Coordinates of C-alpha atoms and ligand atoms in Angstrom, one line a residue:
M19 CA -5.8 198.7 176.0
S20 CA -2.7 197.4 177.9
R21 CA -0.7 194.5 177.0
N22 CA -1.7 192.8 180.3
A23 CA -5.3 193.3 179.5
L24 CA -4.9 191.6 176.0
K25 CA -3.1 188.6 177.8
L26 CA -5.9 187.9 180.2
R27 CA -8.0 186.8 177.3
V28 CA -5.7 183.7 176.8
P29 CA -5.7 180.8 179.0
T30 CA -2.5 180.0 180.9
R31 CA -1.8 176.5 179.7
R32 CA 0.9 176.4 177.0
I33 CA 1.9 173.7 174.4
T34 CA 5.3 172.6 175.4
F35 CA 7.6 170.3 173.5
S36 CA 10.6 168.8 175.1
P37 CA 13.9 169.6 172.9
S38 CA 15.1 166.4 173.3
S39 CA 12.2 164.5 171.7
A40 CA 10.7 167.3 169.6
K41 CA 7.7 165.2 168.6
K42 CA 6.5 164.6 172.2
P43 CA 4.6 167.3 173.9
K44 CA 5.1 167.7 177.6
E45 CA 1.8 169.0 178.2
T46 CA -1.0 169.4 175.7
K47 CA -4.5 171.0 175.3
T48 CA -6.6 170.1 172.5
Y49 CA -9.1 172.7 171.1
A50 CA -9.9 171.3 167.7
S51 CA -10.2 168.0 165.9
N52 CA -7.0 166.1 166.0
D53 CA -8.1 162.6 165.2
H54 CA -5.8 162.5 162.1
V55 CA -2.6 162.9 164.2
R56 CA -3.4 161.1 167.4
D57 CA -1.9 158.0 165.9
R58 CA 1.4 159.6 165.7
G59 CA 1.3 160.2 169.4
E60 CA 0.8 163.9 169.0
A61 CA -2.0 166.1 170.0
F62 CA -2.4 169.2 168.0
P63 CA -5.2 171.7 168.0
F64 CA -5.4 172.4 164.3
P65 CA -7.1 170.4 161.5
C66 CA -3.9 170.2 159.3
R67 CA -0.2 171.0 159.8
M68 CA 2.2 172.4 157.7
A69 CA 5.5 170.5 156.5
I70 CA 8.1 172.7 158.2
T71 CA 8.4 172.3 161.9
R72 CA 10.7 174.5 163.9
Q73 CA 11.7 175.2 167.6
I74 CA 11.8 178.6 168.7
G75 CA 11.5 178.9 172.4
D76 CA 8.6 176.8 173.7
V77 CA 6.6 177.0 170.5
L78 CA 7.5 174.5 167.8
V79 CA 5.1 173.9 165.2
P80 CA 4.1 176.7 162.8
I81 CA 0.5 176.4 161.7
S82 CA -1.4 178.0 158.8
I83 CA -3.4 181.0 159.0
K84 CA -6.5 179.1 158.0
D85 CA -6.0 176.8 160.9
A86 CA -5.4 179.5 163.3
L87 CA -8.6 181.3 162.2
A88 CA -10.5 178.1 162.5
S89 CA -9.5 177.2 166.1
A90 CA -12.1 176.0 168.5
G91 CA -10.7 178.1 171.2
P92 CA -7.8 180.5 172.4
V93 CA -4.4 179.0 172.4
A94 CA -1.7 180.3 174.7
S95 CA 1.3 179.8 172.2
V96 CA 0.8 180.0 168.3
F97 CA 3.7 180.3 165.8
V98 CA 2.6 181.7 162.3
Q99 CA 4.4 182.9 159.2
G100 CA 3.3 184.9 156.2
W101 CA 3.5 188.2 154.2
V102 CA 2.4 191.6 155.6
R103 CA -0.9 192.5 153.6
T104 CA -1.3 196.0 155.5
R105 CA 0.1 197.4 158.7
R106 CA -1.2 200.6 160.8
D107 CA -0.3 202.1 164.0
A108 CA -2.5 202.7 167.1
K109 CA -1.2 204.4 170.2
D110 CA 0.6 201.4 171.6
F111 CA 0.2 199.0 169.0
S112 CA 0.9 198.1 165.5
F113 CA -1.7 196.1 163.8
I114 CA -0.5 193.8 161.1
E115 CA -2.7 191.9 158.5
L116 CA -1.0 188.6 157.7
N117 CA -1.6 186.4 155.0
D118 CA 0.1 183.0 154.0
G119 CA -2.1 182.1 151.2
S120 CA -3.6 179.1 153.1
S121 CA -6.9 180.9 152.8
L122 CA -8.6 184.3 151.6
R123 CA -8.4 185.5 155.2
N124 CA -5.9 187.4 156.8
L125 CA -4.9 186.9 160.5
Q126 CA -4.4 190.2 162.5
I127 CA -1.4 190.4 164.5
I128 CA -1.2 193.0 167.4
A129 CA 2.4 193.8 167.8
T130 CA 2.9 196.0 171.0
S131 CA 5.1 198.6 171.7
S132 CA 6.9 196.4 174.5
L133 CA 8.5 194.1 171.7
P134 CA 12.2 194.6 171.6
N135 CA 12.2 195.3 167.8
Y136 CA 9.0 197.5 167.7
S137 CA 10.6 200.2 165.7
A138 CA 11.5 197.9 163.1
V139 CA 8.1 196.5 163.0
Q140 CA 6.9 200.0 162.8
R141 CA 8.7 200.2 159.6
L142 CA 7.2 196.7 158.3
I143 CA 5.5 197.7 154.9
T144 CA 3.3 195.5 152.5
G145 CA 4.8 192.6 151.1
A146 CA 7.5 191.7 153.8
S147 CA 7.6 188.4 155.3
V148 CA 7.6 187.7 159.1
T149 CA 7.1 184.9 161.4
V150 CA 5.1 185.6 164.6
R151 CA 5.0 183.9 168.0
G152 CA 2.2 184.7 170.3
A153 CA -1.0 184.0 171.9
L154 CA -4.2 183.2 169.7
A155 CA -7.1 185.2 171.5
A156 CA -10.7 186.1 170.7
S157 CA -10.6 189.3 168.6
Q158 CA -12.5 192.3 169.6
G159 CA -12.1 193.8 166.0
K160 CA -14.8 193.3 163.4
G161 CA -14.6 190.5 160.8
Q162 CA -12.3 188.2 162.6
S163 CA -12.7 185.8 165.3
W164 CA -9.2 185.4 166.6
E165 CA -6.1 187.5 166.5
V166 CA -2.6 186.9 167.7
I167 CA -1.0 189.0 170.4
A168 CA 2.7 188.6 169.4
D169 CA 5.3 187.9 171.8
E170 CA 8.0 188.0 169.0
V171 CA 7.7 189.3 165.5
T172 CA 10.8 188.2 163.4
I173 CA 11.3 190.0 160.1
V174 CA 12.3 187.5 157.8
G175 CA 12.5 189.5 154.4
P176 CA 11.7 193.4 154.1
S177 CA 9.9 194.9 151.5
D178 CA 10.1 198.4 149.8
D179 CA 7.8 200.9 148.5
S180 CA 8.5 199.6 144.9
Y181 CA 6.4 196.5 145.9
P182 CA 3.7 196.8 143.1
L183 CA 0.8 195.2 145.0
Q184 CA -0.9 197.9 147.1
K185 CA -4.1 197.9 148.9
K186 CA -5.9 199.6 146.2
G187 CA -7.4 197.4 143.7
H188 CA -5.5 196.5 140.4
T189 CA -6.8 195.6 137.0
P190 CA -6.3 192.0 135.9
E191 CA -4.5 193.3 132.9
F192 CA -1.8 195.1 135.2
L193 CA -1.7 191.9 137.4
R194 CA -0.9 189.9 134.5
E195 CA 2.2 191.8 134.1
I196 CA 3.3 190.7 137.4
A197 CA 2.2 187.1 137.2
H198 CA 5.1 186.3 139.8
L199 CA 3.3 188.4 142.4
R200 CA -0.2 188.4 141.5
P201 CA -0.9 184.9 143.7
R202 CA -0.5 187.3 146.6
S203 CA -3.5 189.4 145.5
N204 CA -7.0 188.2 147.0
L205 CA -8.3 187.5 143.6
F206 CA -5.4 185.5 142.0
G207 CA -4.6 183.6 145.4
S208 CA -8.4 182.6 145.1
V209 CA -8.2 181.5 141.7
F210 CA -5.3 179.4 142.4
R211 CA -6.5 177.8 145.6
V212 CA -9.6 177.0 143.7
R213 CA -7.7 175.5 140.8
S214 CA -6.0 173.2 143.2
R215 CA -9.2 172.0 144.7
L216 CA -10.6 171.5 141.2
A217 CA -7.4 169.4 140.4
F218 CA -8.2 167.2 143.4
A219 CA -11.8 167.0 142.7
V220 CA -10.9 165.7 139.1
H221 CA -8.9 162.9 140.6
Q222 CA -11.7 162.2 143.2
F223 CA -14.4 161.9 140.5
F224 CA -12.6 159.4 138.2
Q225 CA -11.0 157.3 141.2
E226 CA -14.5 156.9 142.8
R227 CA -15.6 155.5 139.5
G228 CA -13.0 153.0 139.0
F229 CA -10.8 154.9 136.5
F230 CA -7.3 154.4 136.3
Y231 CA -5.0 157.6 136.0
L232 CA -2.6 157.5 132.7
N233 CA 0.1 159.7 132.2
S234 CA 0.3 160.0 128.6
P235 CA 3.5 161.3 126.8
I236 CA 4.1 164.9 126.2
I237 CA 6.4 164.3 123.3
T238 CA 4.7 162.5 120.6
G239 CA 5.0 161.7 116.8
S240 CA 1.1 162.2 116.0
D241 CA -1.3 165.0 115.4
C242 CA -4.2 163.5 117.1
E243 CA -6.7 166.3 116.0
G244 CA -5.0 166.7 112.5
A245 CA -5.3 170.3 112.7
G246 CA -1.6 171.0 112.1
E247 CA -1.3 173.1 115.2
L248 CA 1.9 171.4 116.6
F249 CA 5.0 172.8 118.4
R250 CA 7.9 170.9 117.0
V251 CA 10.4 169.2 119.3
T252 CA 13.9 168.9 117.8
T253 CA 17.5 169.0 118.7
L254 CA 18.7 169.9 115.1
N255 CA 20.6 172.8 114.6
P256 CA 18.1 175.5 113.1
S257 CA 20.9 177.3 111.2
D258 CA 22.2 173.9 109.4
P259 CA 19.8 170.8 109.8
P260 CA 20.4 167.8 107.8
R261 CA 18.7 167.6 104.6
K262 CA 17.4 164.8 102.1
S263 CA 18.4 165.0 98.7
N264 CA 14.9 166.9 97.7
G265 CA 16.2 169.7 100.2
E266 CA 13.6 168.7 102.9
I267 CA 14.8 168.5 106.4
D268 CA 15.7 165.0 107.3
Y269 CA 14.1 164.4 110.7
E270 CA 15.4 160.6 110.8
K271 CA 18.5 162.3 111.9
D272 CA 16.7 164.1 114.6
F273 CA 17.1 163.0 118.1
F274 CA 14.0 160.6 118.1
A275 CA 14.8 159.6 114.5
R276 CA 11.5 160.9 113.4
A277 CA 9.5 164.2 113.5
T278 CA 8.3 164.8 117.2
Y279 CA 5.9 167.5 118.5
L280 CA 4.5 168.4 121.7
T281 CA 1.1 166.7 122.1
V282 CA -2.2 168.2 121.5
S283 CA -4.0 165.4 123.2
G284 CA -3.4 162.2 125.1
Q285 CA -6.4 160.5 123.3
L286 CA -4.7 158.0 121.1
E287 CA -2.6 156.6 123.9
A288 CA -5.6 156.7 126.3
E289 CA -7.4 154.5 123.8
A290 CA -4.6 152.0 123.9
F291 CA -5.0 151.8 127.8
A292 CA -8.6 151.9 127.8
S293 CA -8.5 148.8 125.5
A294 CA -6.8 147.1 128.4
L295 CA -7.7 148.8 131.6
S296 CA -11.5 149.6 130.4
K297 CA -11.7 152.9 132.0
V298 CA -8.7 155.6 132.1
Y299 CA -8.1 159.1 132.3
T300 CA -5.4 161.6 131.6
F301 CA -4.9 165.0 133.1
G302 CA -1.8 166.8 132.0
P303 CA -0.6 169.7 129.9
T304 CA -1.4 169.9 126.1
F305 CA 0.0 172.1 123.5
R306 CA -1.5 174.1 120.6
A307 CA 0.4 176.4 118.3
E308 CA -2.7 177.9 117.1
N309 CA -2.6 181.7 116.7
S310 CA -6.0 182.5 118.4
N311 CA -5.8 185.5 120.5
T312 CA -9.0 185.0 122.3
S313 CA -10.1 184.9 126.0
R314 CA -10.6 181.1 126.0
H315 CA -7.6 179.9 123.9
A316 CA -4.1 179.4 125.4
N317 CA -1.0 177.5 123.7
E318 CA -0.5 175.5 126.8
F319 CA -3.6 174.3 128.7
W320 CA -4.2 171.2 130.7
M321 CA -6.8 168.7 129.5
I322 CA -8.6 165.8 131.3
E323 CA -9.5 163.0 129.0
P324 CA -11.3 160.0 130.1
E325 CA -11.4 157.1 127.6
M326 CA -13.8 154.2 128.2
A327 CA -14.2 150.7 126.4
F328 CA -17.5 149.3 125.8
T329 CA -19.2 152.7 125.9
D330 CA -21.1 154.5 123.4
L331 CA -21.8 158.4 122.4
N332 CA -24.8 158.3 125.3
G333 CA -22.5 157.0 127.9
N334 CA -19.9 159.5 127.0
M335 CA -22.2 162.6 126.9
D336 CA -23.6 161.3 130.4
L337 CA -20.1 161.2 131.8
A338 CA -19.3 164.6 130.7
E339 CA -22.5 166.0 132.1
E340 CA -21.7 164.3 135.3
I341 CA -18.4 165.5 135.8
V342 CA -19.2 169.2 135.0
K343 CA -21.8 169.0 137.6
Y344 CA -19.7 167.1 140.2
L345 CA -16.7 169.5 139.8
I346 CA -19.1 172.8 140.4
H347 CA -20.7 171.0 143.3
D348 CA -17.1 170.1 144.8
V349 CA -15.9 173.7 144.6
R350 CA -19.2 175.2 145.9
E351 CA -18.8 172.8 149.0
N352 CA -15.3 173.3 149.5
C353 CA -14.2 176.8 148.4
P354 CA -17.1 179.1 149.7
D355 CA -14.9 182.0 150.8
E356 CA -13.4 182.1 147.2
L357 CA -16.7 181.8 145.6
E358 CA -18.0 184.6 147.5
L359 CA -15.2 186.8 146.5
F360 CA -15.7 185.8 142.8
A361 CA -19.4 186.6 143.2
K362 CA -18.6 190.0 144.7
F363 CA -15.8 191.1 142.5
V364 CA -15.9 189.2 139.3
D365 CA -19.3 188.1 138.3
K366 CA -22.4 189.0 140.4
E367 CA -24.6 186.2 138.7
L368 CA -21.9 183.6 139.5
L369 CA -23.4 181.7 142.5
G370 CA -27.0 181.6 140.8
R371 CA -25.8 180.1 137.6
L372 CA -23.6 177.6 139.2
D373 CA -26.6 176.3 141.4
F374 CA -28.8 176.4 138.5
V375 CA -26.4 174.3 136.4
V376 CA -26.1 171.6 139.3
D377 CA -29.6 171.4 139.8
R378 CA -31.2 171.0 136.2
P379 CA -30.5 168.6 133.5
F380 CA -28.4 169.6 130.5
Q381 CA -29.9 169.6 127.0
R382 CA -28.9 167.7 124.1
I383 CA -29.4 168.6 120.5
T384 CA -28.0 167.3 117.2
Y385 CA -25.6 169.7 115.0
A386 CA -28.2 169.6 112.3
D387 CA -31.1 170.7 114.8
G388 CA -28.7 173.4 116.1
I389 CA -27.9 174.9 112.7
E390 CA -31.8 174.9 112.2
L391 CA -32.3 176.9 115.5
L392 CA -29.4 179.3 114.6
K393 CA -30.8 180.0 111.3
K394 CA -34.2 180.8 112.7
S395 CA -32.8 182.8 115.3
N396 CA -32.7 186.2 113.5
E397 CA -29.7 186.9 115.5
K398 CA -27.1 188.9 113.6
F399 CA -23.8 186.9 113.7
E400 CA -20.6 187.9 112.5
F401 CA -20.1 184.3 111.0
P402 CA -22.6 182.8 108.8
V403 CA -24.5 179.9 110.0
E404 CA -24.4 177.0 107.4
Y405 CA -24.8 173.3 107.6
G406 CA -21.2 171.7 107.1
S407 CA -19.4 174.6 108.9
N408 CA -17.9 174.6 112.5
L409 CA -20.0 176.4 115.0
Q410 CA -18.4 179.6 116.0
S411 CA -18.0 180.8 119.7
E412 CA -20.7 183.3 119.0
H413 CA -23.1 180.3 117.8
E414 CA -22.3 178.1 120.5
R415 CA -22.9 181.0 123.1
W416 CA -26.3 181.6 121.6
L417 CA -27.4 178.2 122.0
T418 CA -26.4 177.8 125.5
E419 CA -27.1 181.2 126.8
K420 CA -30.1 182.5 124.7
H421 CA -31.9 179.2 123.4
C422 CA -31.3 176.6 125.9
K423 CA -30.3 179.0 128.9
C424 CA -28.3 176.0 130.3
P425 CA -25.5 173.8 129.3
V426 CA -26.1 172.0 126.1
T427 CA -24.3 169.0 124.5
V428 CA -24.6 169.2 120.7
F429 CA -23.7 165.8 118.9
N430 CA -23.6 164.2 115.4
Y431 CA -21.4 166.6 113.5
P432 CA -20.7 166.4 109.7
K433 CA -17.8 164.1 109.1
E434 CA -16.1 166.8 107.2
I435 CA -15.4 169.1 110.1
K436 CA -14.2 166.6 112.7
P437 CA -10.9 164.5 113.0
F438 CA -10.4 161.1 111.7
Y439 CA -11.1 158.9 114.8
M440 CA -14.5 160.0 115.3
R441 CA -17.1 156.9 114.7
L442 CA -19.0 157.1 111.4
N443 CA -22.7 157.1 111.8
D444 CA -25.3 154.9 109.6
D445 CA -26.2 157.9 107.9
N446 CA -22.4 158.1 106.3
R447 CA -22.5 161.7 106.7
T448 CA -22.2 162.5 110.3
V449 CA -19.8 161.4 113.1
T450 CA -20.7 160.7 116.7
A451 CA -19.0 163.9 117.8
M452 CA -20.2 165.7 120.9
D453 CA -19.3 169.3 122.2
L454 CA -20.7 170.3 125.7
L455 CA -21.4 174.1 125.8
V456 CA -21.7 176.2 128.7
P457 CA -22.9 179.9 129.2
G458 CA -20.2 182.5 129.1
I459 CA -17.8 180.2 127.6
G460 CA -19.1 178.1 124.8
E461 CA -17.3 174.6 124.2
I462 CA -15.9 173.1 127.5
V463 CA -15.8 169.6 126.6
G464 CA -15.1 168.1 123.1
G465 CA -15.4 164.2 122.4
S466 CA -16.9 161.3 120.6
Q467 CA -17.3 157.6 120.4
R468 CA -14.3 156.2 118.3
E469 CA -14.3 154.6 115.0
E470 CA -13.7 150.8 116.2
R471 CA -14.0 149.3 112.7
L472 CA -10.6 148.8 111.2
S473 CA -11.5 149.4 107.5
V474 CA -13.7 152.1 108.3
L475 CA -11.0 153.7 110.3
E476 CA -8.6 153.3 107.4
A477 CA -10.8 154.8 105.0
S478 CA -11.4 157.9 107.4
M479 CA -7.7 158.3 107.6
R480 CA -7.3 158.3 104.0
R481 CA -10.0 160.9 103.6
H482 CA -8.2 163.0 106.0
Q483 CA -4.8 162.8 104.0
M484 CA -3.1 160.6 106.5
D485 CA -1.1 157.4 105.9
P486 CA -2.4 154.4 107.8
N487 CA 1.1 153.1 107.9
D488 CA 2.1 155.9 110.1
Y489 CA -0.6 154.8 112.8
K490 CA 0.1 151.1 112.8
W491 CA 0.0 150.7 116.5
Y492 CA -3.2 152.5 116.6
L493 CA -4.9 150.4 114.2
D494 CA -3.7 147.4 116.0
L495 CA -6.1 148.3 118.8
R496 CA -8.9 147.4 116.0
R497 CA -7.2 144.3 115.0
Y498 CA -6.8 142.8 118.4
G499 CA -10.2 142.7 120.4
T500 CA -11.8 145.8 119.2
V501 CA -14.6 147.3 121.2
P502 CA -17.0 150.2 121.0
H503 CA -15.2 152.9 123.0
A504 CA -15.6 156.6 123.6
G505 CA -13.9 159.6 125.5
F506 CA -13.7 163.4 125.6
G507 CA -11.4 166.1 126.6
L508 CA -12.6 168.7 129.2
G509 CA -10.5 171.9 129.1
F510 CA -9.3 172.5 132.6
E511 CA -8.8 176.2 132.3
R512 CA -12.2 176.6 130.8
M513 CA -13.9 174.5 133.6
L514 CA -11.9 176.8 136.0
M515 CA -13.3 179.8 134.2
F516 CA -16.9 178.5 134.5
V517 CA -16.7 177.8 138.2
S518 CA -14.9 181.1 139.2
G519 CA -16.6 183.5 136.5
V520 CA -13.1 184.8 135.5
S521 CA -13.6 185.7 131.9
N522 CA -9.9 185.5 130.5
I523 CA -8.0 182.1 130.2
R524 CA -4.9 184.2 131.1
D525 CA -6.2 184.8 134.4
V526 CA -6.7 181.1 135.4
I527 CA -3.3 179.7 134.3
P528 CA -0.3 180.5 136.7
F529 CA 1.8 181.6 133.8
A530 CA 0.0 181.7 130.5
R531 CA 1.5 180.9 127.3
T532 CA -0.2 182.8 124.6
P533 CA 0.7 184.0 121.2
G534 CA 3.8 186.3 121.5
S535 CA 3.9 185.8 125.5
A536 CA 6.2 183.4 127.3
E537 CA 7.5 185.6 129.9
F538 CA 8.1 184.1 133.4
Ligands
4AD10 O1 -12.1 169.5 121.2 P1 -10.8 169.2 121.6 O2 -9.8 169.9 120.5 O3 -10.8 167.8 121.6 C1 -9.5 167.0 121.7 O4 -8.5 167.3 121.8 C2 -10.0 165.5 121.9 N1 -8.8 164.7 121.4 C3 -10.3 165.0 123.4 C4 -10.8 163.8 123.4 O5 -11.6 163.3 123.0 N2 -10.1 163.1 124.5 O6 -10.2 169.7 122.9 C5 -10.9 169.5 124.2 C6 -11.2 170.6 125.1 C7 -12.1 171.6 124.5 O7 -13.5 171.4 124.6 C8 -11.7 172.7 125.4 O8 -12.3 172.9 126.4 C9 -10.2 172.6 125.6 O9 -9.9 171.0 125.3 N3 -9.3 173.4 124.6 C10 -8.6 174.4 125.0 N4 -8.6 175.2 126.0 C11 -7.7 176.1 126.0 N5 -7.0 176.5 125.0 C12 -7.1 175.9 124.0 N6 -6.3 176.4 122.9 C13 -8.0 174.8 123.8 N7 -8.2 174.0 122.8 C14 -8.9 173.1 123.3
MG11 MG1 -13.2 170.8 120.0

């Protein structure tokens, strides 16, 4: 195929911009929806634009590869930029597979031997960065509708043979060791695009329902969950801290004049705001110094915590089920390529499971009934099943995977195994706790109706060896206009694991923090 033959396949009209008023095109041809840019007086053939605009020759606006591949027609002159995934030579051409992370798909670039730097192009290897100017033309190759016939290939940053991401598949364990490069792989690029979409959908879900977004503090003086799994925040000199007369470290001399930690949950602060704005949610990082080296625990993870005034346990369970379904539905709609990749390479049953979860109602059972079912199951569990002890991951998974065969919300747990803030039921034995369990993961949501009665809350604090004087502000919420209220925490990474089928939490966090590991 000669270069001229390739050129014949593209229209002759060009998008040109005058150098003096770079925003005004001299002549334009619109190939796809451009309604959202028309008000700026611009016509642009692609659905979205990148932030950088540059002027190289006639072509000014770099477009994402996603947009290029979605073009409604050929375009005489486009400007794309990205990283070389592969390159191979034909007789008079070099084929470059270019990816810029905007989607899973690569754009094929045809670099012909007439390019002045063709010999440099022929030395391009995987990992190098390039910019390409050329014509977007219908592709004759399989698997792609468009390709770019390059007029100019500029090598921005070379790569070399030591580049660890080669065409052959790599294991997630290997890729974890190169967490700074793994987003360039198909799998991790997809995971992190879905993560971004999922975060957007979280905000959309709450904003559509009249919730206000609350930024709860990251440094806090309270241990919300009472589990003592706190990372301390201090500026005291570790080798010579000030001490009280009894030898204990004197945190009154510390930066905040008290002991402080990284937050394990924004709930207590969210309760204050729900008592004013009615419906709020937090969505931010939380930290737990728990030494659990499992596939679903991280020491730094993101949590979504709605809190609602005038709401009881049932309203809380309704919202938890609704958001899980909503997020699955949203990702199913908006990330089809990524989900297809996961279904092919990560979890063959993924799509069927997601559809099943969206279509069917979730189940609800009390903790007491859950224990009975587990006892009668005849299943050999590593941990004993006993009323009054926490459900282990294996128990949770049996309930959701084997018994209910769908997500299940377990509620009304014994008060002894749940934190101080959960509302005591009339039986005086259980609290209005709820855990939503999903197949493959177990607990994805933990929440409760909160104890809104001042005296009952104070008694609960004492039972948990807490001094009510340390939580004066929290108790004030019960002194002034207390209302029934409820909320929960949805683990963002666990949600992402569920929608992607990725089985290790380390693989859905950009740079995971787990025991013994905080590289990068
Ligand atoms: O059940 P948890 O501990 O609940 C709370 O922190 C409440 N204060 C939330 C609230 O009511 N506002 O945590 C909530 C969820 C869990 O169900 C799980 O999905 C996730 O947070 N989670 C973790 N995710 C990853 N790594 C960990 N170490 C996690 N611990 C909890
Ligand atoms: Mg929990």
